[in-house]
mmCIF file of C-alpha atoms and ligand atoms in Angstrom:
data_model
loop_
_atom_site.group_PDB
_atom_site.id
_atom_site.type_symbol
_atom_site.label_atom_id
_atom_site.label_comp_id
_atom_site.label_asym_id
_atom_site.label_seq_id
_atom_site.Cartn_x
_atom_site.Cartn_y
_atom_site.Cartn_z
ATOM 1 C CA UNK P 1 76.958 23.245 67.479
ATOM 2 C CA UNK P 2 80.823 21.959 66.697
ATOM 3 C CA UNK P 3 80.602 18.027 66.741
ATOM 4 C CA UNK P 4 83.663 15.451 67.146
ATOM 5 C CA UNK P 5 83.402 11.990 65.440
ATOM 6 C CA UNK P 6 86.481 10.563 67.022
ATOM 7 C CA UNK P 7 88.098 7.312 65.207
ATOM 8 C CA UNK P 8 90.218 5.406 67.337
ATOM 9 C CA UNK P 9 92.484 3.075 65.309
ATOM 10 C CA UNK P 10 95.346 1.767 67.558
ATOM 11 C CA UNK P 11 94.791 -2.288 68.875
ATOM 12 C CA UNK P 12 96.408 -0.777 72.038
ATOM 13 C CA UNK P 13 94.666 0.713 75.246
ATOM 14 C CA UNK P 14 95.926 2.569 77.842
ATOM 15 C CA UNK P 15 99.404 1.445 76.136
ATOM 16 C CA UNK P 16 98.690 3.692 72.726
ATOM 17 C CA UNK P 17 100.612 6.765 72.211
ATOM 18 C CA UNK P 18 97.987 7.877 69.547
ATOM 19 C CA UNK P 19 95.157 6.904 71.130
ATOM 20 C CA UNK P 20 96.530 9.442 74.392
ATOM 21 C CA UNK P 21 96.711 12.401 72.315
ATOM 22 C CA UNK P 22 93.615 12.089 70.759
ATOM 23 C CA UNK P 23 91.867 11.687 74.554
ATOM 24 C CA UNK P 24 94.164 14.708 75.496
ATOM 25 C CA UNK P 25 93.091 16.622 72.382
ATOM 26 C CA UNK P 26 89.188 15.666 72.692
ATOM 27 C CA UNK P 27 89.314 16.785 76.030
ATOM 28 C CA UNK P 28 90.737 20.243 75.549
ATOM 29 C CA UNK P 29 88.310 20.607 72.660
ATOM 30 C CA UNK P 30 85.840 19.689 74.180
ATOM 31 C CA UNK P 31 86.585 21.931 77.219
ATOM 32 C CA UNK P 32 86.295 24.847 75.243
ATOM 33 C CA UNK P 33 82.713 25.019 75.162
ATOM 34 C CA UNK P 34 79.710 22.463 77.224
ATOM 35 C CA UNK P 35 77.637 21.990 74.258
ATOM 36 C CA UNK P 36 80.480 20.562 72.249
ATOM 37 C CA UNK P 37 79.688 17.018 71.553
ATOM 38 C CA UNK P 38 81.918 13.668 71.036
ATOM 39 C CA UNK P 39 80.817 10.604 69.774
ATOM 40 C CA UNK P 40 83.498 7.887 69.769
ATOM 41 C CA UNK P 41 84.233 5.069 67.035
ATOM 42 C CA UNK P 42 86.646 2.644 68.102
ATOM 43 C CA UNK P 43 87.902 0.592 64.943
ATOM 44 C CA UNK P 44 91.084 -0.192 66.239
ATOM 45 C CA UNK P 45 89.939 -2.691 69.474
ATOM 46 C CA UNK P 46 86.744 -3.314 67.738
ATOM 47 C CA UNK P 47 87.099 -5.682 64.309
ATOM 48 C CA UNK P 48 85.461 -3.908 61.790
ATOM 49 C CA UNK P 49 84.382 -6.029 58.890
ATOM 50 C CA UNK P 50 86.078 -6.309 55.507
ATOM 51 C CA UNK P 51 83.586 -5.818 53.032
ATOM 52 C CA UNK P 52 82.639 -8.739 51.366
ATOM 53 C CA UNK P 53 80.885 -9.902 48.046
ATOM 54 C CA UNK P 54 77.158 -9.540 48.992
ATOM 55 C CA UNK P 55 78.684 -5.895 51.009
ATOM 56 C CA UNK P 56 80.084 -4.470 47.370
ATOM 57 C CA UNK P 57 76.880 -6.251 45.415
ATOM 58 C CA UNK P 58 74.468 -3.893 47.726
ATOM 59 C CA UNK P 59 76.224 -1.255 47.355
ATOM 60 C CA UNK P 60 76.882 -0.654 43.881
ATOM 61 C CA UNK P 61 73.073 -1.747 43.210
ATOM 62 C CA UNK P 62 71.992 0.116 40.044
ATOM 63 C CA UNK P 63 68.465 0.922 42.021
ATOM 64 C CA UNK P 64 69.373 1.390 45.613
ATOM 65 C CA UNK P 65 65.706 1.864 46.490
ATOM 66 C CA UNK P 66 65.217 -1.821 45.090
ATOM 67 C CA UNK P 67 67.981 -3.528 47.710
ATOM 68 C CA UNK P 68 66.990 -6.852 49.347
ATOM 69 C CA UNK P 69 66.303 -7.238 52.985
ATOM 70 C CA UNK P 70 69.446 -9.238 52.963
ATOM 71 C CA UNK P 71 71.260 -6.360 51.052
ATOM 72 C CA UNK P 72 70.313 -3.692 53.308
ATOM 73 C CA UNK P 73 71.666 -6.073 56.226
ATOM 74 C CA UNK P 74 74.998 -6.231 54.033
ATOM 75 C CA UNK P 75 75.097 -2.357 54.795
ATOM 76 C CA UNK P 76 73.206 -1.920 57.571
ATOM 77 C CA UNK P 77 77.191 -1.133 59.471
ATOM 78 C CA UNK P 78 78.439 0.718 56.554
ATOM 79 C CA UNK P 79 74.854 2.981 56.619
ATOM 80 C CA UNK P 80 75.731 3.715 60.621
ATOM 81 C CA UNK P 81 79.295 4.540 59.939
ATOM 82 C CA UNK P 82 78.022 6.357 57.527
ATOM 83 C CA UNK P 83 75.798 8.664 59.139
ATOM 84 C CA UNK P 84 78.164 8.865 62.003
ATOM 85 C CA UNK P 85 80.200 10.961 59.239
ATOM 86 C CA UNK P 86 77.420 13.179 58.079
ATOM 87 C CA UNK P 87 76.427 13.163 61.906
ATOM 88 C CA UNK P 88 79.960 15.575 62.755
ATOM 89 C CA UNK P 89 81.273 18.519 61.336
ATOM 90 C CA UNK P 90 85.143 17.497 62.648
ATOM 91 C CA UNK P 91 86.325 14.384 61.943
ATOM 92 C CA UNK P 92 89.476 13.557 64.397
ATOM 93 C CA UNK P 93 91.386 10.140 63.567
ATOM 94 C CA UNK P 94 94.016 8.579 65.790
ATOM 95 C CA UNK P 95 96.163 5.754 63.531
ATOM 96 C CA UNK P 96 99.502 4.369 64.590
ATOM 97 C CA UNK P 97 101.812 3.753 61.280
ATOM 98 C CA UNK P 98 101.693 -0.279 60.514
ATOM 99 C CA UNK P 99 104.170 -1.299 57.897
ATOM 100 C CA UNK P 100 104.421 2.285 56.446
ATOM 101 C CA UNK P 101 100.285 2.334 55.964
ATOM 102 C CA UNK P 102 97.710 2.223 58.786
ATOM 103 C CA UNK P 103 96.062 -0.242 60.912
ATOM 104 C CA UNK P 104 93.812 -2.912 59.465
ATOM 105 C CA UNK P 105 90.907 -1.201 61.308
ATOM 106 C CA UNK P 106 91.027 1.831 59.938
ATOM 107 C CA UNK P 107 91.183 0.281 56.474
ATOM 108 C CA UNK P 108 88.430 -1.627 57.178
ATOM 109 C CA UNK P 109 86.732 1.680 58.665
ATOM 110 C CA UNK P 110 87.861 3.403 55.498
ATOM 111 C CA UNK P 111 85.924 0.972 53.265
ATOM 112 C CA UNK P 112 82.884 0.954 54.752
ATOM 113 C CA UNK P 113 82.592 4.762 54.673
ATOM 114 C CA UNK P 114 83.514 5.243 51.403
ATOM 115 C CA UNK P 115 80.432 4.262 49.842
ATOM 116 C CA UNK P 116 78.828 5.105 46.465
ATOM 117 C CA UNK P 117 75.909 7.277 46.404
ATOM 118 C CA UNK P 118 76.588 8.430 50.298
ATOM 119 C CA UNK P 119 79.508 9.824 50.588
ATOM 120 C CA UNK P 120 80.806 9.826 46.790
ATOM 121 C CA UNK P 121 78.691 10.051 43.213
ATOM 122 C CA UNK P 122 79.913 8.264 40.293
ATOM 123 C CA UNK P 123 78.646 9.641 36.583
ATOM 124 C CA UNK P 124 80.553 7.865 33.617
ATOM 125 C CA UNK P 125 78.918 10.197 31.381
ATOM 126 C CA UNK P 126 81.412 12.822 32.852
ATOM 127 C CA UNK P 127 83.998 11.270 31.496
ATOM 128 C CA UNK P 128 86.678 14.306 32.986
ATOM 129 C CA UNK P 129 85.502 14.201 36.175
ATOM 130 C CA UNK P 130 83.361 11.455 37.063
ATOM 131 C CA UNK P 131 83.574 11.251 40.625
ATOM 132 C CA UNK P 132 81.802 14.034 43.163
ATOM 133 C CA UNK P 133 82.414 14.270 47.260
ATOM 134 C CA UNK P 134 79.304 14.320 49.137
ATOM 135 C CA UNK P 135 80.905 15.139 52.206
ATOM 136 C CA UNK P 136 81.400 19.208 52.570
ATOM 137 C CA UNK P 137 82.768 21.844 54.921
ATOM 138 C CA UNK P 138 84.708 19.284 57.215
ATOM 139 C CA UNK P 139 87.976 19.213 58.475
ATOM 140 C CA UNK P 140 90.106 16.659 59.604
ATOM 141 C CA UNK P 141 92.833 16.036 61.986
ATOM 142 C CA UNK P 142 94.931 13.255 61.819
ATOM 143 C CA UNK P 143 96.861 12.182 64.992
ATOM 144 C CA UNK P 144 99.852 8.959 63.783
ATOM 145 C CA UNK P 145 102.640 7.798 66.044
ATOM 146 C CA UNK P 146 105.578 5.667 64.557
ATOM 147 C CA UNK P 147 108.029 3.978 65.412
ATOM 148 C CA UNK P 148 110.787 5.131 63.060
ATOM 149 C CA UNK P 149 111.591 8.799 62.113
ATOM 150 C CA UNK P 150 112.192 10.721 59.280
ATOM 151 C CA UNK P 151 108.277 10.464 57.519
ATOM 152 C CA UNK P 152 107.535 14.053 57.629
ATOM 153 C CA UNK P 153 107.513 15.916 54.540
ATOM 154 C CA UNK P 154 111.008 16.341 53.599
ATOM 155 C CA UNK P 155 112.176 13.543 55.647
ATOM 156 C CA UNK P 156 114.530 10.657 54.746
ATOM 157 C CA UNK P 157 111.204 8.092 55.105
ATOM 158 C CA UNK P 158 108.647 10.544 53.717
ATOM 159 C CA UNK P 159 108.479 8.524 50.373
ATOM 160 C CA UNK P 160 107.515 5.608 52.576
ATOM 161 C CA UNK P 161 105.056 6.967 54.245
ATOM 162 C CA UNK P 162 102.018 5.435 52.863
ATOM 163 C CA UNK P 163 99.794 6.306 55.962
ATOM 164 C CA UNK P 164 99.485 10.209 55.749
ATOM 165 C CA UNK P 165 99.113 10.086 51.698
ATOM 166 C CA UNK P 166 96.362 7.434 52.404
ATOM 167 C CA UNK P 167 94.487 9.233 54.086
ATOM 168 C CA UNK P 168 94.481 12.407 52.856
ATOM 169 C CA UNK P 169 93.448 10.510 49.611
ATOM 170 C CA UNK P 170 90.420 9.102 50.827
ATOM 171 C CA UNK P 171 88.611 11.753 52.908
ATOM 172 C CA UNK P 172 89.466 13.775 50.018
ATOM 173 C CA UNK P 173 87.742 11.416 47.594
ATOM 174 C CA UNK P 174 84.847 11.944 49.706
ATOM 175 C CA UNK P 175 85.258 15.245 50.542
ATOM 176 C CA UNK P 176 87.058 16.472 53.148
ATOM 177 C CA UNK P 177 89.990 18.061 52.214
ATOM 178 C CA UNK P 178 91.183 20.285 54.952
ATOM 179 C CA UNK P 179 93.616 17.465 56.782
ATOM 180 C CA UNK P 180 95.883 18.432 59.548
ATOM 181 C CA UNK P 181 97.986 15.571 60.541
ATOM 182 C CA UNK P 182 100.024 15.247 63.909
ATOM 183 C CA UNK P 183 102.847 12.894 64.400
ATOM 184 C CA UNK P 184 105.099 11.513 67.095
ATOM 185 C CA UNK P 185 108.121 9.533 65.835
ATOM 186 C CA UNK P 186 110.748 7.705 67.758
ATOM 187 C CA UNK P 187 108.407 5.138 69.695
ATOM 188 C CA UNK P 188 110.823 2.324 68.682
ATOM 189 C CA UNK P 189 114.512 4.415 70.077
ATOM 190 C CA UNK P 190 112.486 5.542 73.196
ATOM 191 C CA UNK P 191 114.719 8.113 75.496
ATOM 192 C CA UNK P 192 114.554 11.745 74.692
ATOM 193 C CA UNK P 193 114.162 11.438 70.895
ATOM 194 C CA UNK P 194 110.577 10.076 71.571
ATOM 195 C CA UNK P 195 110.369 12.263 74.280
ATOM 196 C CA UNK P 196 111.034 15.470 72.475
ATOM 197 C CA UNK P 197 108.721 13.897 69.522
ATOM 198 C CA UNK P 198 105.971 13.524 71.864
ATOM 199 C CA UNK P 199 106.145 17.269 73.393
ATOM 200 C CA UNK P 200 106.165 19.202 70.111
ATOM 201 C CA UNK P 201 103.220 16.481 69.008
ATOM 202 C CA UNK P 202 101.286 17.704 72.730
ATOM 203 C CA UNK P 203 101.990 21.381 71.894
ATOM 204 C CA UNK P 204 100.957 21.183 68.430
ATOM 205 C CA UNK P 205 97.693 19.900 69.477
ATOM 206 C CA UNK P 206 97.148 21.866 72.464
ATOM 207 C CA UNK P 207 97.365 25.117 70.018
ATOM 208 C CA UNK P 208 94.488 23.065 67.677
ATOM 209 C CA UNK P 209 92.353 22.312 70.210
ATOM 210 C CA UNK P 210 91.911 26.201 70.478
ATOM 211 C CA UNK P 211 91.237 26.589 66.867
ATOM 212 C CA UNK P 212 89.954 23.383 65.169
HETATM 213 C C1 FMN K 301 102.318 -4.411 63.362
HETATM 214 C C2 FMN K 301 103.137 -3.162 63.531
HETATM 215 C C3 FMN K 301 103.664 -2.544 62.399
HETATM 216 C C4 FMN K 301 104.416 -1.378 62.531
HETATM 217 N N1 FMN K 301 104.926 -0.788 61.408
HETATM 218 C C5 FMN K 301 105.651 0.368 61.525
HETATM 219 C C6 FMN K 301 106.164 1.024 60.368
HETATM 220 O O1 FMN K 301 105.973 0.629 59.230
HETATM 221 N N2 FMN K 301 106.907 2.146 60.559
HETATM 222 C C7 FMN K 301 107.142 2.667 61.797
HETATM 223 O O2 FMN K 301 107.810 3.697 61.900
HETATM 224 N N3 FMN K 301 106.636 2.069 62.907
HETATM 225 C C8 FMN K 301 105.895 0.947 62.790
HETATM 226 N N4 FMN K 301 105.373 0.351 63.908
HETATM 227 C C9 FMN K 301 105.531 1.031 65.220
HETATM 228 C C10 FMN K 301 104.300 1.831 65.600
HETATM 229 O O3 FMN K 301 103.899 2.711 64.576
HETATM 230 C C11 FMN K 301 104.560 2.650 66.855
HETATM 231 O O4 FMN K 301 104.960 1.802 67.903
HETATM 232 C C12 FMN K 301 103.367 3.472 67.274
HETATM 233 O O5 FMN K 301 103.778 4.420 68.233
HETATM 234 C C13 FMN K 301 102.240 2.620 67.889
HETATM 235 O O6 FMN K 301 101.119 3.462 68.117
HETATM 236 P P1 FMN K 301 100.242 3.338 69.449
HETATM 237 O O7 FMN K 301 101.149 3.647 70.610
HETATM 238 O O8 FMN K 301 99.173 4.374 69.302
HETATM 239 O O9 FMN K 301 99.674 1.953 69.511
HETATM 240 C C14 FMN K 301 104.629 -0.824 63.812
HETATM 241 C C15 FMN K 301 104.110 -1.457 64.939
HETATM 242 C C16 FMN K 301 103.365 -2.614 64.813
HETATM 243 C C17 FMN K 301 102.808 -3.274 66.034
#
């Protein structure tokens, strides 16, 4: 059965633009057929924890089997997140564009997923291609609002758009590398630019909801 894990990355509520769509989108999905399942992780209104020393210690343990109690508490959030991963086979993220990357939550979020020997191998005795994904047959949709214009591909801003490229790169690193990303643009000029922004950005995923 089709599963949802649903990252929510704006610090706004009921204000977000992003975090709208994505409820919009979840809900058409989800419409689509009862057994469909969401499960929500909100890393945008929730702090999320940088990793820290004793975090990156535990994790890159040569023998994971021989981790410390206190070790295993190090990752006992990163192990949930995780599993929350493996737990889906659709991964939907909503992320607002902050200072041409994404929200510190989502960072945060992306570091404790992106874990050695769960959701990426490292071999050094490949030295061509030491890294393997452990994450297969996902896909990924991507839903961003900003307040500028112009990031698309093509666009006057799309060499500053740090976001998109960001995260393409890391769910590819781990795997996933069918990424559909969504934008509105115009939330800082408001009026019909926004307007018209938003729209195509509803439409867009009110044709996915039919087909992711
Ligand atoms: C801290 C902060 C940084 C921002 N940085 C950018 C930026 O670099 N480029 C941009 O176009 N908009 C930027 N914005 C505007 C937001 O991307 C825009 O308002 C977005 O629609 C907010 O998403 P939300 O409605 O889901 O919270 C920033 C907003 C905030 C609060």
């Amino acid at each position: 059965m089709s599963s949802i894990l649903s990252v929510q990355g704006s610090p706004r509520g009921e204000r977000s633009h992003s975090r709208r769509l994505q409820e919009a989108f979840l809900k058409a999905w989800q419409g689509r057929d009862a057994g469909r399942q969401v499960l929500r992780r909100e890393v945008g209104r929730v702090a999320v924890p940088a990793v820290s020393e004793g975090w990156i210690a535990a994790a890159f343990h040569p023998e994971p089997d021989a981790r410390s109690e206190v070790m295993k508490a190090d990752l006992a959030l990163s192990d949930v997140l995780v599993d929350e991963l493996f737990a889906a086979d659709r991964l939907v993220i909503s992320a607002p564009m902050y200072n041409f990357g994404v929200p510190s939550g989502v960072k945060a979020w992306v570091d404790q997923i992106v874990r050695i020997g769960r959701t990426f191998d490292f071999d050094p005795a490949r030295q061509d291609n030491p890294y393997t994904p452990l994450l297969q047959g996902r896909k990924a949709l991507v839903i961003t609002t900003r307040g500028d214009r112009g990031y698309g591909p093509g666009g006057a801003n799309a060499h500053l758009n740090h976001a998109d490229a960001y995260l393409r790169t890391v769910l590819g690193f781990i795997g996933i590398h069918d990424v559909t990303v969504v934008a509105v643009e115009n939330d800082e000029f408001g009026g019909e630019s926004f307007e018209q922004s938003y729209q195509r950005a509803e439409r867009a995923l009110a044709d996915l909801a039919e087909t992711f």
